[in-house]
XYZ file of C-alpha atoms in Angstrom:
281
model
C 0.000 0.000 0.000
C 1.321 3.415 -0.931
C 1.370 6.192 1.664
C 1.622 9.598 -0.048
C 4.092 12.072 1.371
C 1.334 14.625 1.518
C -2.317 13.660 2.045
C -5.163 15.162 0.034
C -6.294 17.143 3.069
C -2.787 18.485 3.618
C -2.534 19.541 -0.028
C -5.843 21.329 0.215
C -4.546 23.164 3.301
C -1.428 24.171 1.366
C -3.448 25.528 -1.516
C -5.752 27.492 0.790
C -2.761 28.857 2.622
C -1.086 29.906 -0.619
C -4.165 31.796 -1.801
C -4.744 33.372 1.578
C -1.219 34.749 1.878
C -1.062 38.360 0.760
C 1.984 39.631 2.613
C 5.394 39.296 0.993
C 7.293 36.142 1.922
C 10.191 36.879 4.302
C 13.732 35.997 3.313
C 14.345 32.247 3.593
C 16.519 31.028 6.506
C 19.772 29.182 5.865
C 19.530 25.438 5.264
C 20.968 24.573 8.682
C 18.531 26.680 10.713
C 16.415 24.466 12.989
C 12.696 25.035 12.417
C 11.357 22.454 14.911
C 12.476 19.522 17.059
C 10.789 16.171 17.738
C 12.032 14.423 20.877
C 15.257 16.348 20.470
C 15.660 15.550 16.755
C 15.917 18.697 14.609
C 13.909 19.570 11.509
C 16.003 22.057 9.562
C 15.111 24.454 6.799
C 17.179 22.192 4.532
C 14.893 19.283 5.436
C 11.915 21.400 4.431
C 13.567 22.326 1.142
C 14.202 18.657 0.340
C 10.633 17.725 1.312
C 9.203 20.546 -0.795
C 11.309 19.352 -3.774
C 9.789 15.852 -3.404
C 6.210 17.090 -3.784
C 4.278 16.523 -7.042
C 5.041 19.114 -9.722
C 1.723 20.972 -9.363
C 2.502 21.658 -5.691
C 6.161 22.587 -6.066
C 5.017 25.759 -7.806
C 3.737 26.970 -4.422
C 6.578 28.775 -2.655
C 8.084 26.870 0.236
C 7.765 29.766 2.663
C 4.057 30.020 1.879
C 3.272 26.457 2.986
C 6.056 26.033 5.533
C 3.719 25.525 8.553
C 1.930 22.660 6.791
C 5.203 21.039 5.724
C 6.604 21.284 9.250
C 3.510 19.471 10.529
C 3.937 16.727 7.923
C 7.618 16.251 8.829
C 6.745 16.089 12.520
C 4.236 13.327 11.714
C 6.855 11.559 9.625
C 9.476 11.629 12.359
C 7.005 10.381 14.970
C 5.843 7.478 12.767
C 9.423 6.540 11.808
C 10.504 6.594 15.474
C 7.554 4.354 16.409
C 8.523 1.934 13.612
C 12.087 1.727 14.927
C 10.879 1.228 18.483
C 8.713 -1.679 17.333
C 11.747 -3.391 15.781
C 10.440 -2.922 12.256
C 13.717 -1.418 11.014
C 15.610 -4.617 11.834
C 13.314 -6.892 9.832
C 15.210 -8.429 6.858
C 12.600 -7.349 4.274
C 12.629 -3.787 5.600
C 16.428 -3.641 5.677
C 16.466 -4.918 2.100
C 14.015 -2.222 0.997
C 16.039 0.490 2.745
C 19.227 -0.744 1.069
C 17.541 -0.781 -2.334
C 16.204 2.738 -1.846
C 19.681 3.934 -0.899
C 21.225 2.199 -3.916
C 18.624 3.694 -6.215
C 19.111 7.200 -4.822
C 22.906 7.059 -5.082
C 22.665 5.584 -8.580
C 20.410 8.384 -9.806
C 22.408 11.114 -8.055
C 25.713 9.894 -9.492
C 24.365 9.457 -13.019
C 22.588 12.833 -13.000
C 25.729 14.642 -11.860
C 28.002 12.909 -14.377
C 25.594 13.290 -17.313
C 24.976 16.971 -16.540
C 28.679 17.578 -17.167
C 28.714 15.509 -20.351
C 25.457 16.813 -21.830
C 24.832 20.527 -21.352
C 23.686 23.545 -23.343
C 27.085 24.113 -24.935
C 27.630 20.487 -25.931
C 24.108 20.186 -27.374
C 24.578 23.356 -29.429
C 27.919 22.096 -30.701
C 26.350 18.779 -31.721
C 23.593 20.684 -33.526
C 26.121 22.824 -35.349
C 28.044 19.769 -36.542
C 25.237 17.352 -37.363
C 22.416 19.655 -38.467
C 23.550 23.138 -39.434
C 26.433 21.935 -41.609
C 24.404 19.367 -43.514
C 23.818 20.270 -47.194
C 20.532 21.975 -47.946
C 17.921 20.119 -49.980
C 16.623 21.737 -53.153
C 12.920 21.312 -53.859
C 10.599 22.291 -56.699
C 6.886 23.042 -56.640
C 5.390 21.473 -59.751
C 2.127 20.696 -61.499
C 1.619 18.061 -64.137
C -0.921 16.868 -66.662
C -0.900 13.090 -67.087
C -2.079 11.738 -70.447
C -2.351 8.297 -71.996
C -0.622 8.991 -75.329
C 2.160 11.169 -76.623
C -0.184 12.668 -79.223
C -2.648 13.952 -76.618
C 0.268 15.250 -74.537
C 1.646 17.179 -77.526
C -1.809 18.649 -78.119
C -1.848 19.934 -74.534
C 1.624 21.456 -75.020
C 0.295 23.277 -78.085
C -2.599 24.714 -76.061
C -0.212 25.887 -73.361
C 1.989 27.580 -75.936
C -1.078 29.514 -77.049
C -1.583 30.765 -73.495
C -3.984 28.215 -71.973
C -4.114 28.048 -68.174
C -2.091 25.053 -66.959
C -4.151 24.362 -63.824
C -7.400 24.554 -65.772
C -6.135 22.158 -68.450
C -4.925 19.763 -65.740
C -8.378 19.764 -64.132
C -10.010 19.059 -67.490
C -7.612 16.601 -69.140
C -5.241 14.975 -66.666
C -5.893 11.299 -65.932
C -3.971 11.416 -62.657
C -5.446 11.884 -59.159
C -3.924 15.379 -58.901
C -6.369 16.602 -61.588
C -8.723 17.630 -58.781
C -6.148 20.158 -57.589
C -5.145 21.442 -61.032
C -2.287 18.958 -61.261
C -0.612 20.391 -58.153
C 2.041 18.070 -56.671
C 3.347 20.516 -54.072
C 7.049 20.725 -53.233
C 9.234 17.643 -53.625
C 12.928 16.896 -53.641
C 15.170 14.961 -55.985
C 14.523 11.262 -55.733
C 10.961 11.630 -54.494
C 9.557 11.189 -58.000
C 10.459 8.620 -60.670
C 13.819 9.511 -62.300
C 12.557 10.786 -65.674
C 9.905 12.975 -64.076
C 12.316 14.327 -61.428
C 15.031 15.135 -63.979
C 12.599 17.041 -66.201
C 11.091 18.998 -63.299
C 14.455 20.047 -61.851
C 15.618 21.204 -65.301
C 12.835 23.823 -65.458
C 12.815 27.345 -64.107
C 9.775 28.736 -62.292
C 7.007 29.418 -64.804
C 8.410 27.045 -67.434
C 6.754 23.857 -68.699
C 8.070 20.907 -70.690
C 7.764 21.381 -74.452
C 8.475 17.688 -74.920
C 6.198 15.347 -72.917
C 7.958 13.088 -70.388
C 7.240 9.384 -70.517
C 7.098 7.240 -67.362
C 5.403 3.974 -66.467
C 2.292 6.005 -65.608
C 1.894 7.632 -69.020
C 2.918 10.917 -70.642
C 3.471 13.989 -68.474
C 3.439 17.681 -69.235
C 5.179 19.349 -66.276
C 5.209 22.943 -65.080
C 7.380 24.288 -62.280
C 5.686 26.910 -60.126
C 8.607 27.627 -57.819
C 11.867 26.434 -56.276
C 13.220 26.563 -52.766
C 16.002 25.283 -50.568
C 14.551 23.267 -47.706
C 16.497 24.002 -44.556
C 17.093 21.696 -41.615
C 15.382 22.048 -38.260
C 16.444 25.046 -36.200
C 18.108 24.508 -32.831
C 14.935 24.761 -30.769
C 13.208 22.200 -32.987
C 16.155 19.807 -32.889
C 17.222 20.310 -29.250
C 15.111 17.566 -27.629
C 16.109 14.702 -29.896
C 19.788 15.741 -29.962
C 19.828 15.950 -26.177
C 18.142 12.552 -25.850
C 20.615 10.921 -28.246
C 23.589 12.517 -26.495
C 22.263 11.481 -23.076
C 21.846 7.872 -24.198
C 25.357 7.830 -25.655
C 26.823 9.476 -22.536
C 25.055 6.949 -20.299
C 26.403 4.017 -22.354
C 29.904 5.498 -22.203
C 29.677 6.037 -18.440
C 28.458 2.501 -17.791
C 31.156 1.074 -20.057
C 33.805 2.927 -18.011
C 32.417 1.617 -14.725
C 32.105 -1.945 -16.039
C 35.669 -1.851 -17.364
C 36.932 -1.195 -13.831
C 34.781 -3.878 -12.203
C 34.890 -7.647 -11.827
C 31.407 -8.855 -12.739
C 30.182 -12.442 -12.414
C 26.705 -13.704 -13.253
C 25.355 -16.909 -11.749
C 24.313 -19.430 -14.387
C 21.082 -21.472 -14.060
C 23.136 -24.560 -13.211
C 24.735 -22.859 -10.243
C 28.043 -22.018 -11.878
C 29.586 -18.593 -12.321
C 29.951 -16.934 -15.686
C 32.576 -14.122 -15.547
C 31.853 -11.187 -17.820
C 35.460 -10.059 -17.732
């Protein structure tokens, strides 16, 4: 059964206290200042800071000094209950000792990893990784094109003749194209090299904005008359867009490197199902 650090009633008291406080919060005491004692055991301002930091995120936004009386009461309760557990002999029970040891291991593990990774992965290192892997990558050229797809070369040449006389490309595409893009006037949007079949892509990238193919282009789909509406260079993600995934990748790599270093200095043996020992190194 889980016992929350702060009960629902206590949280409600904190919220009411935070809304009721109108005076400015006094300057916080130093971490070592004793705020209360329980059977001679001190509760320091540092203890309150640590307890406040352990609260759920929605409650950490309430300033510590605002809800200090409620937190002191909760820590008093905690110390009294923990002392009663020790007095009952609970702390010496093997299962309890095991749980305490596991909690300590977990805390030290997380603290050590967090401190090491924060030095390996920080704002400067993430920006440098972005500069190398994203900003310096070559830009991708794209064209915005329309096309009219026809079944025969003769019908395609007839369309070219109409365009040379000044016919509207989008209108002709809507009327005569056999492709699904006819509904949008033959509009294919922007695409890069390699996104279309080779013959189509080569013809489209050879045109300047406003130009269309005088010679129809044949592909496995039929005969195409292509017009380029515009060209652009598609840039990579900016730093803010790329930050999260770069940071995640760097953190994973830093963690693997850190664990490899620790394992290299350790003697690790794993028990096999048959009872033997399998040394890792």
